[in-house]
Coordinates of C-alpha atoms and ligand atoms in Angstrom, one line a residue:
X253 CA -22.8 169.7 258.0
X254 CA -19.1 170.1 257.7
X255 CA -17.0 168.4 260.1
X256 CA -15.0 171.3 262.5
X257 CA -11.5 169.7 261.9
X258 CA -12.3 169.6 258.0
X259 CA -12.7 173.4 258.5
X260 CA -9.9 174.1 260.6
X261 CA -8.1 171.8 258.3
X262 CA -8.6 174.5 255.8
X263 CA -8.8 177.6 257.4
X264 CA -5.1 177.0 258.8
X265 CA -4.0 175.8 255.2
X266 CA -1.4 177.5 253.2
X267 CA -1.4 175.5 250.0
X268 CA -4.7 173.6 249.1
X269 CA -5.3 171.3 246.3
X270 CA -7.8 169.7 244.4
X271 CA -8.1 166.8 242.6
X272 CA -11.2 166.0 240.5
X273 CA -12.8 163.4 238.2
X274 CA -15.9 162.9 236.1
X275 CA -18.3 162.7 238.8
X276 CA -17.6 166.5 239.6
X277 CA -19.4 167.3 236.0
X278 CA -22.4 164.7 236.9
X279 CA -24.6 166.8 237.6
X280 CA -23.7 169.0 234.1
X281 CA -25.7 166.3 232.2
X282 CA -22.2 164.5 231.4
X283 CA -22.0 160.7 232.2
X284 CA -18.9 159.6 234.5
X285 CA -16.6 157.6 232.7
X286 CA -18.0 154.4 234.7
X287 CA -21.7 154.8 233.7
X288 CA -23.5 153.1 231.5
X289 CA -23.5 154.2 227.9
X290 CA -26.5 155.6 225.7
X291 CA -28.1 154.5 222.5
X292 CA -25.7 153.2 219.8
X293 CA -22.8 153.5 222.2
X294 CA -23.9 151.4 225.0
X295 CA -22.7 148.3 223.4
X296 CA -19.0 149.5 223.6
X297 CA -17.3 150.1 227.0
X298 CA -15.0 153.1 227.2
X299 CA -11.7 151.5 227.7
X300 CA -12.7 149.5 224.3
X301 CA -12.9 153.3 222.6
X302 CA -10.5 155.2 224.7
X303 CA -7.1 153.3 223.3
X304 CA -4.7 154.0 220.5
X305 CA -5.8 150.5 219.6
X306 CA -9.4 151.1 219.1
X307 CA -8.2 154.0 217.0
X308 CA -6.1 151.8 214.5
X309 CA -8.5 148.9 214.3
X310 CA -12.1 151.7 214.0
X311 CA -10.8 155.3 213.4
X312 CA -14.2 156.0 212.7
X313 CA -15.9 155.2 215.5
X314 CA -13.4 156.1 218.0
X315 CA -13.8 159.6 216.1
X316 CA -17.7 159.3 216.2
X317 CA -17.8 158.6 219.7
X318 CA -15.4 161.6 221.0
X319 CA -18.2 163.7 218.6
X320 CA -20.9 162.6 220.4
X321 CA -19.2 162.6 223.8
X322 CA -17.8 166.6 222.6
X323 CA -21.7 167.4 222.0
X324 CA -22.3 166.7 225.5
X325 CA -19.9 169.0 226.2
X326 CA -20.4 171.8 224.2
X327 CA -24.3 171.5 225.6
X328 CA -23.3 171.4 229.6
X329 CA -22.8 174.2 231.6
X330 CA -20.5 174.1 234.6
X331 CA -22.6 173.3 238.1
X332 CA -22.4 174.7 241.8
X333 CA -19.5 172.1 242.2
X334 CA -17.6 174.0 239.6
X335 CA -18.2 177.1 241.1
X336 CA -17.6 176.5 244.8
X337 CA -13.8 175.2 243.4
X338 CA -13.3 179.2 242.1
X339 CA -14.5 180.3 245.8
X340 CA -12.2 178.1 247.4
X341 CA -9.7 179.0 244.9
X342 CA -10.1 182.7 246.5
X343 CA -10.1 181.5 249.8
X344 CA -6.7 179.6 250.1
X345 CA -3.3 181.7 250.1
X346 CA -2.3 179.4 247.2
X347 CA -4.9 176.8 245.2
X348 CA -3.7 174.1 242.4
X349 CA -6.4 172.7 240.6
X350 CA -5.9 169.2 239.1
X351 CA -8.6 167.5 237.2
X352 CA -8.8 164.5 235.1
X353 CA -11.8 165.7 233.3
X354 CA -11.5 166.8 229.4
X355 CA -14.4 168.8 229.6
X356 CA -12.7 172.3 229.9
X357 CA -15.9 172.8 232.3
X358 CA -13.1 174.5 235.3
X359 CA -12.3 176.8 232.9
X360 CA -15.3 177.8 231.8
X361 CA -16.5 177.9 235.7
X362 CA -14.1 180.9 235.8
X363 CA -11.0 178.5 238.3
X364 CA -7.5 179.9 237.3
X365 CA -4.6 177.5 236.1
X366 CA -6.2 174.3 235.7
X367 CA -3.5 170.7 235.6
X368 CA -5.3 169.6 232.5
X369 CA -3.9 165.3 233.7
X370 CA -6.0 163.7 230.6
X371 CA -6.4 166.5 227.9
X372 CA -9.1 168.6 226.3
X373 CA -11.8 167.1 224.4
X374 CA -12.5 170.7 222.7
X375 CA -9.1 170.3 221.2
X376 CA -8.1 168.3 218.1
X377 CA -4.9 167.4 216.9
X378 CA -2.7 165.8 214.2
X379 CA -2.3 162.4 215.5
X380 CA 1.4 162.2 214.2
X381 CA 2.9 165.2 215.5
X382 CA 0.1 166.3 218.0
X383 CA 0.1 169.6 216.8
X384 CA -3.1 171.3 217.3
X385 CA -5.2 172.0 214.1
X386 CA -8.1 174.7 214.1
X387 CA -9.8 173.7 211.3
X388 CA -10.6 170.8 208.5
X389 CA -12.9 169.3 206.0
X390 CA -15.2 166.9 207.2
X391 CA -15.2 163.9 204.7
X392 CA -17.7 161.6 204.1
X393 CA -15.6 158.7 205.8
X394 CA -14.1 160.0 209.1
X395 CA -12.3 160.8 210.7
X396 CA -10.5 164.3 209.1
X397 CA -7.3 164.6 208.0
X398 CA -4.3 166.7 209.0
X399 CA -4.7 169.7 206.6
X400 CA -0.3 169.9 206.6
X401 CA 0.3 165.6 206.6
X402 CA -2.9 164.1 205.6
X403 CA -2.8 162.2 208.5
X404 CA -6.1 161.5 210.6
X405 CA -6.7 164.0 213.8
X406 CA -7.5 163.1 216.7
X407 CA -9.1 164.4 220.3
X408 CA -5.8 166.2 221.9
X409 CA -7.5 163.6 225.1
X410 CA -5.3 160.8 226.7
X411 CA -6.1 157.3 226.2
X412 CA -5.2 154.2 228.1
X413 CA -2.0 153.2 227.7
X414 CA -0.8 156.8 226.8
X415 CA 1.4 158.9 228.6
X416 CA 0.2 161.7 230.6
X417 CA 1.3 165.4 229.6
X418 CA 4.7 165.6 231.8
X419 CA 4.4 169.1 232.4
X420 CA 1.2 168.9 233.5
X421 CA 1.9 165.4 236.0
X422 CA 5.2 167.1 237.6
X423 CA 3.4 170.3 239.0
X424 CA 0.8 167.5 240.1
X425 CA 3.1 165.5 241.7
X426 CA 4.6 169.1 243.2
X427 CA 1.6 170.2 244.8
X428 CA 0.3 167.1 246.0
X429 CA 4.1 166.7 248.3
X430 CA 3.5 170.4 249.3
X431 CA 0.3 171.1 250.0
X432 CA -1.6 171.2 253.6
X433 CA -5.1 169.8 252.3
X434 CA -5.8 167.6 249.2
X435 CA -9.6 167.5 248.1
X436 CA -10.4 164.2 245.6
X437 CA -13.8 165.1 244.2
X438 CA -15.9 162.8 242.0
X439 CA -12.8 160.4 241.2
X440 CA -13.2 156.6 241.3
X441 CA -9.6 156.5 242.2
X442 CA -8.8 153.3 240.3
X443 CA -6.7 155.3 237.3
X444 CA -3.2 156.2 237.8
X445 CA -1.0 158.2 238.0
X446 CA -3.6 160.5 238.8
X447 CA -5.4 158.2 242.0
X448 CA -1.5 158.4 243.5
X449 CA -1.6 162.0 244.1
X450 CA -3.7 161.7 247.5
X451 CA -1.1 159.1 248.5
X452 CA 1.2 161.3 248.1
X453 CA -0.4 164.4 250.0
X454 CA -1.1 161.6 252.7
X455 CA 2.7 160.5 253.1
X456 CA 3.5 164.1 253.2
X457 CA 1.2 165.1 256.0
X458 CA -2.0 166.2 254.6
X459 CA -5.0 166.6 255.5
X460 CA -7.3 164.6 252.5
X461 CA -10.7 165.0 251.9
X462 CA -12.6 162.9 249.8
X463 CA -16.3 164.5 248.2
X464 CA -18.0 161.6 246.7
X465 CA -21.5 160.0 247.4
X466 CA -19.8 156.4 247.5
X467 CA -16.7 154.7 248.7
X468 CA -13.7 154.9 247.5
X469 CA -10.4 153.3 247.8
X470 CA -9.1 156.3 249.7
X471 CA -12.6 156.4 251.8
X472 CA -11.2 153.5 253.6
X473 CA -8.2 155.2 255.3
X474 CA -8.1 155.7 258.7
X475 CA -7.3 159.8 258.5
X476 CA -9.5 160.8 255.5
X477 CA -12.6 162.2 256.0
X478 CA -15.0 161.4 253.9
X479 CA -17.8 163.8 252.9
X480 CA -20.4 161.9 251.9
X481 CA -22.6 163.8 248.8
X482 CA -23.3 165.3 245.7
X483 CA -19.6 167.8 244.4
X484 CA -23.0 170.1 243.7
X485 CA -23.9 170.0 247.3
X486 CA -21.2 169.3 249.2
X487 CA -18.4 172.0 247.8
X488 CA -20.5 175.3 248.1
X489 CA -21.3 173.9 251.8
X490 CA -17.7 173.6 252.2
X491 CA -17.1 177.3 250.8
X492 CA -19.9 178.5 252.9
X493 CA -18.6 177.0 256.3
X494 CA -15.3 178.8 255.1
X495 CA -16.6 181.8 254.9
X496 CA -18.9 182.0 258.0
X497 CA -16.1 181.1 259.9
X498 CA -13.6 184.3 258.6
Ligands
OAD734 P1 -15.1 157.4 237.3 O1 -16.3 157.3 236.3 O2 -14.2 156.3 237.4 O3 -15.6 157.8 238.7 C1 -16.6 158.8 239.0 C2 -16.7 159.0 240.5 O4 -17.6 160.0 240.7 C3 -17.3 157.7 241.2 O5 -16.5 157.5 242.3 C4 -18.7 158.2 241.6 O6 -19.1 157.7 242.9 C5 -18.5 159.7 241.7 N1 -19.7 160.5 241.5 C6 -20.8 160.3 240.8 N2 -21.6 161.3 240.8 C7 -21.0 162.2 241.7 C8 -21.4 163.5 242.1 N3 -22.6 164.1 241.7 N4 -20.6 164.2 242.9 C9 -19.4 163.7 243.3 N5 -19.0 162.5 242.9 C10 -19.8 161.7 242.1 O7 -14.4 158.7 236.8 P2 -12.9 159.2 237.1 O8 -12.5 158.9 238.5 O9 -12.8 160.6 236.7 O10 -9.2 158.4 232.1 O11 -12.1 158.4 236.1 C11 -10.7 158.6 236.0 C12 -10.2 158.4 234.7 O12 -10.6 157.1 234.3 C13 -10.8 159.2 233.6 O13 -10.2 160.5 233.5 C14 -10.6 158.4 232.4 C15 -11.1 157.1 232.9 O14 -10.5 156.0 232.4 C16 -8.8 158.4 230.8 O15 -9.5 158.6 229.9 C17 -7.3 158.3 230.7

């Protein structure tokens, strides 16, 4: 049951945005970044994988580990989550999807536009000049090399300690200042930049919204309403209270 004020919240809104994290893809077989690790992995933690610094002390199996976590990706399909977010998409007179996800699963749901915050795991590039690179030999001893530099590639992904694509983080920021409603689906909330961007739709007015089955740092706020639940469950009963009430 959605809450009446979330749906007038929405119906009324002009600019709706939408900010989502790992546990929107959950239920698309992919672990969230938090969950335990698998098999030969589950002795690292992420944040000892996901840094420049992992990649200059064990280039291999920072690049092993992206190629296991791209399988994943290349196997999932995007969910009813993914799928309500190109309804609402339709629904609102203007709709800016931000995700922190690298799964490219938005996209492939069929949503318009999407503020890639963290990168694309389906992309590689030359880890000296970032450039993106189509194709390469796979030697014995990864990972590949740059086919112009001979450098090694890389997952075009942001890891800790990195900046974030500017471009990308200043529409963000944009939206999140301008918009009537923020939704913060399947996000932990404990990375920035990217766990700002409520604050900032809350200073600004807002309405916030946060989809998660667990609490949050932003659950805790007086004015957000928390919709307790599955992104699978929760977003198409959002879209569907939308519609039955146009
Ligand atoms: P986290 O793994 O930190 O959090 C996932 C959130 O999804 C948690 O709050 C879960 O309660 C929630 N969740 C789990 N299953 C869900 C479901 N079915 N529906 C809705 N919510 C669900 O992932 P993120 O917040 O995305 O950054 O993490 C943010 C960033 O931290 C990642 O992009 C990554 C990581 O470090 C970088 O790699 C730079």
């Amino acid at each position: 049951m959605i809450p009446p004020p979330v749906i007038a919240a929405l119906r009324g809104a002009r600019h709706v945005v939408a900010l989502t994290g790992s546990g929107i893809s959950a239920e698309s077989g992919i672990p969230t970044f938090r969950e335990a690790q698998t098999g030969i992995w589950a002795q690292f933690r992420p944040e000892e994988l996901a840094t420049p610094e992992a990649f200059a002390a064990a280039p291999a199996r920072v690049w092993e580990w992206y190629a296991w976590r791209r399988t994943l990706v290349q196997a999932a399909a995007p969910n009813a989550g993914h799928f309500a977010l190109v309804r609402l998409e339709t629904l609102a007179p203007r709709f800016t999807l931000v995700t922190q996800n690298v799964d490219g699963l938005h996209a492939r749901a069929g949503s318009t536009a999407v503020l890639e915050l963290h990168g694309n795991i389906l992309r590689t590039v030359c880890s000296k000049d970032r450039q993106v690179v189509e194709s390469w030999t796979e030697p014995a001893q990864p990972p590949p090399r740059c086919p112009a530099c001979d450098m090694f590639l890389r997952p075009d992904v942001v890891w800790f300690g990195e900046m974030l694509p500017m471009r990308q983080l200043e529409a963000a920021m944009a939206a999140a200042a301008a918009c009537d409603v923020f939704i913060a689906v399947g996000t932990s909330g404990l990375v920035y930049p990217a766990a700002g961007l409520p604050l900032v739709a809350l200073d600004n007015g807002a309405t916030v919204i946060v989809v998660n089955p667990d609490e949050t740092p932003l659950t805790s706020h007086p004015t957000v309403h928390h919709l307790r639940g599955a992104a699978a469950a929760v977003l198409p009963a959002l879209a569907d209270a939308l519609t039955a009430t146009r």
